[in-house]
Coordinates of C-alpha atoms and ligand atoms in Angstrom, one line a residue:
M1 CA 175.9 45.1 6.4
R2 CA 177.4 43.2 9.3
L3 CA 181.1 43.0 8.9
S4 CA 181.1 39.4 10.2
R5 CA 179.2 38.4 7.1
Y6 CA 180.9 40.7 4.6
F7 CA 184.0 40.0 2.5
L8 CA 186.5 42.7 3.4
P9 CA 190.0 41.3 3.1
V10 CA 192.0 44.3 4.5
L11 CA 195.8 44.3 4.5
K12 CA 197.9 45.6 7.3
E13 CA 201.0 46.4 5.3
N14 CA 201.4 48.6 2.2
P15 CA 201.9 46.3 -0.8
A16 CA 205.4 47.0 -2.0
D17 CA 204.5 47.5 -5.7
A18 CA 201.9 50.2 -4.9
K19 CA 203.5 53.6 -5.3
I20 CA 200.8 56.1 -4.6
A21 CA 198.2 56.5 -1.8
S22 CA 195.1 55.6 -3.8
H23 CA 196.6 52.4 -5.1
Q24 CA 197.9 51.4 -1.7
L25 CA 194.6 52.2 0.0
M26 CA 192.5 50.4 -2.5
L27 CA 194.5 47.3 -2.0
R28 CA 194.7 47.6 1.8
A29 CA 191.0 48.4 2.1
G30 CA 190.1 45.3 0.2
M31 CA 188.6 47.1 -2.8
I32 CA 190.6 45.5 -5.6
R33 CA 193.0 42.7 -6.4
Q34 CA 195.3 42.6 -9.3
S35 CA 194.6 39.8 -11.8
A36 CA 197.3 40.8 -14.3
A37 CA 199.2 44.0 -15.0
G38 CA 196.6 46.8 -15.2
I39 CA 193.7 44.4 -14.8
Y40 CA 191.8 44.1 -11.6
S41 CA 189.1 42.2 -9.8
W42 CA 186.7 44.5 -8.0
L43 CA 186.1 43.1 -4.6
P44 CA 182.7 43.9 -2.8
L45 CA 183.8 47.3 -1.3
G46 CA 185.4 48.5 -4.5
F47 CA 182.5 47.2 -6.6
K48 CA 180.1 49.1 -4.4
V49 CA 181.9 52.4 -5.0
L50 CA 182.1 51.7 -8.7
R51 CA 178.4 51.1 -8.9
M52 CA 177.7 54.3 -6.9
L53 CA 179.8 56.4 -9.3
E54 CA 178.2 54.6 -12.3
N55 CA 174.7 55.6 -10.9
I56 CA 175.7 59.2 -10.5
V57 CA 177.0 59.3 -14.1
H58 CA 173.8 57.6 -15.4
E59 CA 171.6 60.1 -13.5
E60 CA 173.5 63.1 -14.8
Q61 CA 173.7 61.9 -18.3
Q62 CA 170.0 61.3 -18.5
R63 CA 169.3 64.7 -16.8
A64 CA 171.2 66.2 -19.8
G65 CA 168.9 64.2 -22.2
H66 CA 171.4 61.6 -23.2
I67 CA 170.2 58.0 -23.9
P68 CA 171.7 55.0 -22.3
M69 CA 172.5 51.8 -24.2
L70 CA 175.1 49.1 -24.1
M71 CA 177.6 48.1 -26.7
P72 CA 179.8 45.0 -26.5
T73 CA 183.5 45.0 -25.4
L74 CA 184.5 43.1 -28.6
Q75 CA 184.3 44.8 -32.0
T76 CA 185.1 43.7 -35.5
A77 CA 188.3 45.0 -37.1
D78 CA 186.4 45.8 -40.3
L79 CA 184.7 48.9 -38.9
W80 CA 188.1 50.2 -37.7
R81 CA 189.5 49.6 -41.2
E82 CA 186.8 51.9 -42.6
S83 CA 187.8 54.8 -40.4
G84 CA 191.5 54.1 -40.9
R85 CA 192.1 53.7 -37.2
Y86 CA 192.8 49.9 -37.2
E87 CA 196.4 50.6 -38.4
D88 CA 196.7 54.1 -36.6
Y89 CA 195.8 52.9 -33.1
G90 CA 199.0 50.9 -32.9
E91 CA 200.0 48.6 -30.1
E92 CA 197.5 50.0 -27.6
M93 CA 194.8 48.0 -29.3
L94 CA 194.3 44.4 -28.2
R95 CA 193.8 42.4 -31.3
I96 CA 192.1 39.0 -31.2
K97 CA 191.3 36.4 -33.8
D98 CA 188.2 34.2 -33.5
R99 CA 188.1 30.5 -34.5
H100 CA 187.2 31.5 -38.1
G101 CA 190.3 33.7 -38.3
R102 CA 188.3 36.9 -38.3
D103 CA 189.9 39.9 -36.7
L104 CA 188.3 41.2 -33.6
L105 CA 189.5 43.8 -31.0
Y106 CA 188.7 44.6 -27.5
G107 CA 187.3 48.1 -27.8
P108 CA 189.5 51.0 -26.6
T109 CA 186.6 53.4 -27.5
N110 CA 183.5 53.2 -29.6
E111 CA 183.3 55.9 -32.3
E112 CA 183.3 53.4 -35.1
L113 CA 180.7 51.0 -33.6
I114 CA 178.2 53.8 -32.7
T115 CA 178.7 55.4 -36.2
D116 CA 177.8 52.1 -37.7
I117 CA 174.7 51.7 -35.6
F118 CA 173.7 55.2 -36.5
R119 CA 174.2 55.0 -40.2
N120 CA 172.1 51.8 -40.4
S121 CA 169.2 53.3 -38.5
V122 CA 169.0 57.0 -39.0
N123 CA 168.3 58.7 -42.3
S124 CA 166.7 62.0 -41.7
Y125 CA 167.7 65.2 -39.9
K126 CA 164.2 64.9 -38.3
E127 CA 165.7 62.2 -36.0
L128 CA 168.4 64.6 -34.8
P129 CA 169.8 65.7 -32.4
L130 CA 170.7 62.4 -30.8
T131 CA 173.2 61.6 -28.0
L132 CA 173.7 57.9 -27.1
Y133 CA 176.0 56.7 -24.4
H134 CA 177.0 53.6 -22.5
I135 CA 179.2 52.7 -19.5
Q136 CA 181.3 49.7 -20.5
W137 CA 184.7 48.1 -19.9
K138 CA 187.5 49.2 -22.3
F139 CA 190.9 47.8 -23.0
R140 CA 194.0 49.7 -23.9
D141 CA 197.3 47.9 -23.8
E142 CA 199.1 50.7 -22.1
V143 CA 202.9 50.5 -22.3
R144 CA 203.1 51.3 -18.6
P145 CA 200.0 50.4 -16.7
R146 CA 200.5 51.9 -13.2
F147 CA 199.0 53.4 -10.1
G148 CA 196.3 50.7 -9.9
V149 CA 193.0 51.7 -11.5
M150 CA 194.5 55.1 -12.4
R151 CA 196.2 53.8 -15.5
G152 CA 194.7 50.4 -16.1
R153 CA 194.7 48.3 -19.2
E154 CA 191.1 47.2 -18.6
F155 CA 189.1 50.1 -17.2
F156 CA 185.5 51.3 -16.9
M157 CA 184.5 54.3 -19.1
K158 CA 181.4 56.2 -19.8
D159 CA 181.5 57.1 -23.4
G160 CA 178.9 59.1 -25.2
Y161 CA 178.4 60.2 -28.8
N162 CA 176.4 63.1 -30.2
F163 CA 174.9 63.3 -33.7
D164 CA 173.8 66.7 -34.9
L165 CA 172.9 68.1 -38.3
D166 CA 175.4 70.9 -38.3
E167 CA 178.4 72.4 -36.5
A168 CA 176.2 74.7 -34.3
G169 CA 174.2 71.8 -33.1
A170 CA 177.3 69.8 -32.3
L171 CA 178.9 72.7 -30.5
H172 CA 175.8 72.9 -28.3
A173 CA 176.2 69.2 -27.6
Y174 CA 179.8 69.9 -26.6
N175 CA 178.8 72.7 -24.2
R176 CA 176.0 70.6 -22.8
H177 CA 178.5 67.8 -22.0
L178 CA 180.9 70.2 -20.4
V179 CA 178.1 71.5 -18.1
S180 CA 176.8 68.0 -17.3
Y181 CA 180.4 66.8 -16.5
L182 CA 180.9 69.7 -14.2
R183 CA 177.7 68.7 -12.4
T184 CA 178.7 65.0 -12.3
Y185 CA 182.0 65.7 -10.6
E186 CA 180.6 68.3 -8.2
R187 CA 178.0 65.7 -7.1
M188 CA 180.8 63.3 -6.3
G189 CA 182.4 65.9 -4.1
L190 CA 185.3 66.4 -6.6
K191 CA 186.8 69.5 -8.0
A192 CA 187.6 68.8 -11.7
L193 CA 188.8 71.8 -13.7
P194 CA 188.1 71.9 -17.5
M195 CA 191.3 72.5 -19.4
R196 CA 191.9 72.9 -23.1
A197 CA 193.6 69.7 -24.4
D198 CA 195.0 67.9 -27.3
T199 CA 192.7 65.6 -29.3
G200 CA 195.2 62.7 -29.7
P201 CA 194.0 59.5 -31.4
I202 CA 190.3 60.5 -31.2
G203 CA 190.9 63.5 -33.5
G204 CA 189.0 66.7 -34.1
D205 CA 189.1 70.4 -33.5
H206 CA 188.1 71.0 -29.9
S207 CA 188.8 69.2 -26.8
H208 CA 188.7 69.8 -23.0
E209 CA 190.0 67.5 -20.3
F210 CA 188.7 67.6 -16.8
L211 CA 191.5 67.5 -14.2
V212 CA 191.5 66.8 -10.5
L213 CA 194.6 68.4 -9.0
A214 CA 196.9 66.0 -7.3
E215 CA 200.6 65.8 -6.9
T216 CA 200.5 62.2 -8.2
G217 CA 198.6 63.2 -11.3
E218 CA 200.2 62.2 -14.6
S219 CA 199.4 65.5 -16.5
E220 CA 201.2 68.7 -16.1
V221 CA 198.8 71.7 -16.1
F222 CA 198.9 75.4 -16.2
Y223 CA 196.0 77.6 -15.1
D224 CA 194.6 80.8 -13.8
S225 CA 193.5 80.3 -10.1
A226 CA 190.2 82.0 -11.0
V227 CA 189.1 78.8 -12.6
S228 CA 189.5 76.8 -9.4
E229 CA 187.2 79.2 -7.6
L230 CA 184.2 78.5 -9.9
S231 CA 181.4 76.1 -9.1
L232 CA 178.0 75.3 -10.6
G233 CA 176.5 74.9 -7.2
E234 CA 172.7 74.7 -7.0
R235 CA 171.9 76.7 -10.2
K236 CA 169.0 75.3 -12.3
I237 CA 170.2 74.1 -15.7
D238 CA 168.1 73.7 -18.8
F239 CA 170.3 71.5 -21.0
D240 CA 168.3 72.5 -24.1
D241 CA 169.0 76.1 -23.4
V242 CA 171.7 76.9 -25.9
A243 CA 172.5 80.3 -24.4
Q244 CA 172.7 79.1 -20.9
C245 CA 175.0 76.2 -21.8
Q246 CA 177.2 78.6 -23.8
G247 CA 177.3 81.0 -20.9
I248 CA 178.5 78.3 -18.5
F249 CA 181.0 77.1 -21.1
D250 CA 182.4 80.6 -21.4
E251 CA 182.5 81.2 -17.7
F252 CA 184.5 78.0 -17.1
T253 CA 186.7 78.1 -20.1
T254 CA 187.6 81.8 -20.3
P255 CA 190.2 81.8 -17.5
Y256 CA 193.5 80.2 -18.8
A257 CA 193.6 76.5 -18.1
R258 CA 195.6 74.1 -20.3
T259 CA 197.4 70.8 -20.2
D260 CA 201.1 70.8 -21.2
E261 CA 200.3 69.6 -24.7
T262 CA 198.4 72.8 -25.5
H263 CA 200.2 75.1 -23.1
D264 CA 201.1 78.5 -24.5
A265 CA 203.7 80.3 -22.4
A266 CA 203.0 83.7 -24.0
L267 CA 199.3 83.6 -23.3
F268 CA 199.9 82.2 -19.8
A269 CA 202.2 85.2 -19.1
K270 CA 199.2 87.5 -19.5
V271 CA 197.5 85.9 -16.5
P272 CA 198.2 88.2 -13.4
A273 CA 201.3 86.7 -11.7
E274 CA 199.6 86.1 -8.4
R275 CA 197.0 83.9 -10.2
Q276 CA 199.4 81.8 -12.3
R277 CA 199.5 78.2 -11.1
S278 CA 201.3 75.2 -12.4
A279 CA 200.4 71.8 -10.9
R280 CA 199.8 68.2 -11.7
G281 CA 196.4 66.7 -12.4
I282 CA 194.5 63.5 -12.9
E283 CA 192.5 63.4 -16.1
V284 CA 189.0 62.1 -15.1
G285 CA 187.2 63.0 -18.3
Q286 CA 187.6 64.4 -21.8
I287 CA 185.2 65.8 -24.4
F288 CA 185.8 66.1 -28.1
Y289 CA 184.2 67.8 -31.1
F290 CA 185.4 66.2 -34.3
G291 CA 182.8 67.3 -36.9
T292 CA 182.5 64.8 -39.8
K293 CA 185.7 62.9 -39.3
Y294 CA 183.9 59.5 -38.7
S295 CA 180.7 60.3 -40.6
D296 CA 182.7 61.1 -43.8
A297 CA 185.0 58.1 -43.5
M298 CA 182.1 55.8 -42.7
N299 CA 179.4 57.4 -44.8
A300 CA 177.0 58.3 -42.0
R301 CA 174.6 60.8 -43.7
V302 CA 171.2 62.1 -43.1
S303 CA 168.9 64.0 -45.5
S304 CA 169.0 67.7 -44.6
P305 CA 165.9 70.0 -44.7
D306 CA 166.6 70.8 -48.4
G307 CA 166.6 67.1 -49.2
K308 CA 170.4 66.7 -49.8
P309 CA 172.3 64.0 -47.9
V310 CA 174.9 65.5 -45.5
P311 CA 177.4 63.9 -43.2
V312 CA 176.4 64.3 -39.5
H313 CA 178.5 66.3 -37.1
M314 CA 179.7 64.3 -34.1
G315 CA 181.6 64.5 -30.9
S316 CA 182.5 62.0 -28.2
H317 CA 182.7 62.4 -24.5
G318 CA 184.3 60.2 -21.9
I319 CA 184.5 59.8 -18.1
G320 CA 187.0 57.5 -16.6
V321 CA 184.6 55.9 -14.0
S322 CA 187.1 53.4 -12.6
R323 CA 189.9 56.0 -12.6
L324 CA 187.6 58.4 -10.7
I325 CA 187.9 56.1 -7.6
G326 CA 191.6 56.6 -7.6
A327 CA 191.2 60.4 -8.1
L328 CA 188.7 60.5 -5.3
I329 CA 191.0 58.7 -2.9
E330 CA 194.0 60.8 -3.9
A331 CA 192.0 63.9 -3.1
N332 CA 190.5 62.5 0.1
H333 CA 192.7 60.5 2.4
D334 CA 195.1 60.8 5.4
E335 CA 197.7 58.6 6.9
R336 CA 195.1 56.3 8.4
G337 CA 193.1 55.7 5.2
I338 CA 190.4 56.8 2.9
I339 CA 187.9 59.7 3.8
W340 CA 185.0 59.3 1.4
P341 CA 183.0 62.4 0.5
E342 CA 179.5 61.6 1.8
A343 CA 177.9 61.4 -1.6
V344 CA 180.1 58.4 -2.7
A345 CA 180.7 56.6 0.6
P346 CA 180.2 52.9 0.2
F347 CA 178.9 52.7 3.8
R348 CA 177.7 56.0 5.2
V349 CA 177.9 55.2 8.9
G350 CA 180.1 52.7 10.7
I351 CA 179.1 51.2 14.0
V352 CA 181.8 50.0 16.3
N353 CA 180.8 47.7 19.2
L354 CA 183.5 47.9 21.9
K355 CA 182.0 44.9 23.8
Q356 CA 180.8 42.3 21.4
G357 CA 178.6 39.9 23.2
G358 CA 177.7 42.3 26.0
A359 CA 173.9 42.4 26.4
E360 CA 173.6 46.2 26.5
T361 CA 176.2 47.1 23.9
D362 CA 174.8 44.5 21.5
A363 CA 171.2 45.8 22.0
V364 CA 172.1 49.4 21.3
C365 CA 174.2 48.4 18.3
E366 CA 171.2 46.5 16.9
Q367 CA 169.0 49.5 17.6
L368 CA 171.4 51.8 15.7
Y369 CA 171.9 49.3 12.9
N370 CA 168.1 48.9 12.3
G371 CA 167.5 52.6 12.6
L372 CA 170.2 53.5 10.1
Q373 CA 169.0 50.9 7.7
R374 CA 165.4 52.1 8.0
G375 CA 166.7 55.5 7.1
G376 CA 168.5 54.2 4.0
L377 CA 171.9 55.1 5.5
E378 CA 173.6 51.7 4.8
P379 CA 175.5 51.2 8.0
L380 CA 178.5 48.9 8.3
Y381 CA 178.3 47.2 11.7
D382 CA 181.6 45.9 13.0
D383 CA 180.2 43.0 15.0
R384 CA 183.4 40.9 15.0
E385 CA 184.9 39.8 18.2
T386 CA 188.2 41.7 17.8
R387 CA 189.8 44.3 19.9
A388 CA 188.7 47.9 19.7
G389 CA 192.0 49.2 18.1
A390 CA 191.5 46.8 15.1
K391 CA 187.9 47.9 14.7
F392 CA 188.8 51.6 14.7
A393 CA 191.7 51.0 12.3
T394 CA 189.4 49.2 9.8
M395 CA 186.8 51.9 9.9
D396 CA 189.4 54.6 9.4
L397 CA 191.0 52.6 6.5
I398 CA 187.8 52.0 4.6
G399 CA 186.7 55.6 5.2
C400 CA 183.2 55.6 6.5
P401 CA 182.5 59.4 6.9
W402 CA 180.7 58.9 10.3
R403 CA 181.3 56.3 13.0
I404 CA 179.2 55.6 16.0
T405 CA 181.1 53.9 18.9
V406 CA 179.1 52.0 21.4
G407 CA 180.9 51.0 24.7
P408 CA 179.9 50.0 28.2
R409 CA 181.4 53.1 29.7
G410 CA 179.3 55.6 27.7
L411 CA 176.2 53.5 28.0
K412 CA 176.3 53.9 31.8
N413 CA 175.1 57.4 31.0
G414 CA 173.0 56.4 28.0
M415 CA 175.6 57.8 25.6
V416 CA 177.3 56.7 22.4
E417 CA 179.9 58.6 20.5
L418 CA 179.5 60.1 17.0
T419 CA 182.9 60.7 15.2
C420 CA 183.5 62.6 12.0
R421 CA 186.2 60.8 9.9
R422 CA 187.3 64.0 8.2
S423 CA 187.6 66.3 11.2
G424 CA 188.3 63.7 13.8
E425 CA 185.9 65.4 16.1
S426 CA 183.7 63.3 18.4
E427 CA 180.6 64.1 20.3
E428 CA 178.7 62.1 23.0
M429 CA 174.9 61.8 22.6
S430 CA 172.1 59.4 23.0
P431 CA 171.6 56.7 20.4
E432 CA 168.4 58.4 19.2
A433 CA 170.2 61.7 18.8
A434 CA 173.0 60.0 16.9
L435 CA 170.4 58.5 14.5
D436 CA 168.8 61.9 14.0
R437 CA 172.1 63.6 13.4
C438 CA 173.1 61.0 10.7
A439 CA 169.7 61.4 9.1
Q440 CA 170.1 65.1 9.0
I441 CA 173.7 65.0 7.6
Y442 CA 172.6 62.8 4.7
R443 CA 169.5 64.8 4.0
E444 CA 171.8 67.6 3.0
V445 CA 173.9 65.5 0.7
Ligands
P5A1 C1 185.7 60.0 -25.5 C2 184.8 58.9 -25.2 C3 187.9 58.9 -25.5 O1 188.2 57.7 -25.5 N1 186.1 58.3 -27.0 C4 184.9 57.9 -26.3 C5 186.8 59.4 -26.3 N2 188.5 59.7 -24.6 S1 189.7 59.4 -23.7 O2 190.2 60.7 -23.2 O3 190.7 58.7 -24.4 O4 189.2 58.5 -22.5 C6 188.2 59.0 -21.7 C7 188.6 58.9 -20.2 O5 188.8 57.6 -19.9 C8 189.8 57.5 -18.9 N3 190.9 56.7 -19.2 C9 191.5 55.7 -18.4 N4 191.2 55.3 -17.2 C10 191.9 54.4 -16.6 N5 193.0 53.8 -17.3 C11 193.3 54.1 -18.6 N6 194.3 53.5 -19.2 C12 192.5 55.2 -19.2 N7 192.6 55.8 -20.4 C13 191.6 56.7 -20.4 C14 190.2 58.9 -18.6 O6 189.6 59.5 -17.5 C15 189.8 59.7 -19.9 O7 189.5 61.0 -19.6

């Protein structure tokens, strides 16, 4: 992308109403604009990151055997009356009447709608297990929307729902989701710790939240530092392997890790003192097992192997896709701006031309731009006729992990400069060597 043809309305000053770094930086870097409290337009740069995260989530869901679909944002109130949640959900639910006076609502989650789809189409245990998911906008009329996309009213969520014949099957689905979520966050360059959590309005017996540690996080958490040293890494996972998923579940959930709602001071005291941590965290996902709560209420049954109809065992699993962008920025920024992990960088390499209109500098920039594009590295070429300081500031603000600077002085010796946004280190090299280096860096991502 050539910056002269892009839409990147960056702001010089921190907007007064943005209190935390990720909110300030998303506004300043031209990623979002507020439309109403907790409701945002996604400008091209923000939208690009949102799509990248969405793609990673899709890939990892499908790797785990989950099936994508799409449900609407608006739902009828009748289904929620069946489950009893129409009244229970309270003021967080945005209620709407259509022209015929029928009650609709903007979905805060989809347990009822998916259960309705399931009960109308699936009759036999032979069609199980089944996990369906979608990535769709949700609305929760939060009392205090704040911190930008972190606690929005309209937000983008991946929500998935498993249907199993019995508790054992559903608990495997639960473990499988935990493993696939760990992979998803690791791929994004994020450390998200699974912690035992409260089930809240979704209900059920088991729940884990995934927390990214950050001082600005809304949740208070208590954990054994051993859990923060774990990673899935490159291990091969067979998501149908019940024992392997159970093993990984045990590995990641045995060390003490709980949010304040489920915190047990006596149990925590048993963690060796030097490993006890209390911190704040951003909840980027949550998984639930709630058995037959919805299938009983909504009569979602299948015939079991012995012919009797039985209610299906279910769970639901959510990732806050739009919130993740805030969490990523909270975990990856400095005083100059965002520092994207390579895997989720909207533009992987920035090119700064220090003498726009100079025959030599322009030619080398074009060569780099075309070379990077051919290599699939999505460069952002700052080809505007502005001063160098402004170009550097923009690149730092929007967080391209790598920058190639092309100026007349370096070119006298045939050199450009490759700078790493995270370490700040620069190295001079030929344009060809810079292309090779970038290709190599991203081969490893
Ligand atoms: C699981 C999927 C559920 O709704 N039903 C379907 C279950 N879980 S949840 O924990 O309530 O939400 C899932 C994730 O969505 C994100 N999230 C939000 N993101 C931005 N703004 C909000 N107001 C908001 N509320 C929830 C969180 O990441 C949460 O883990």
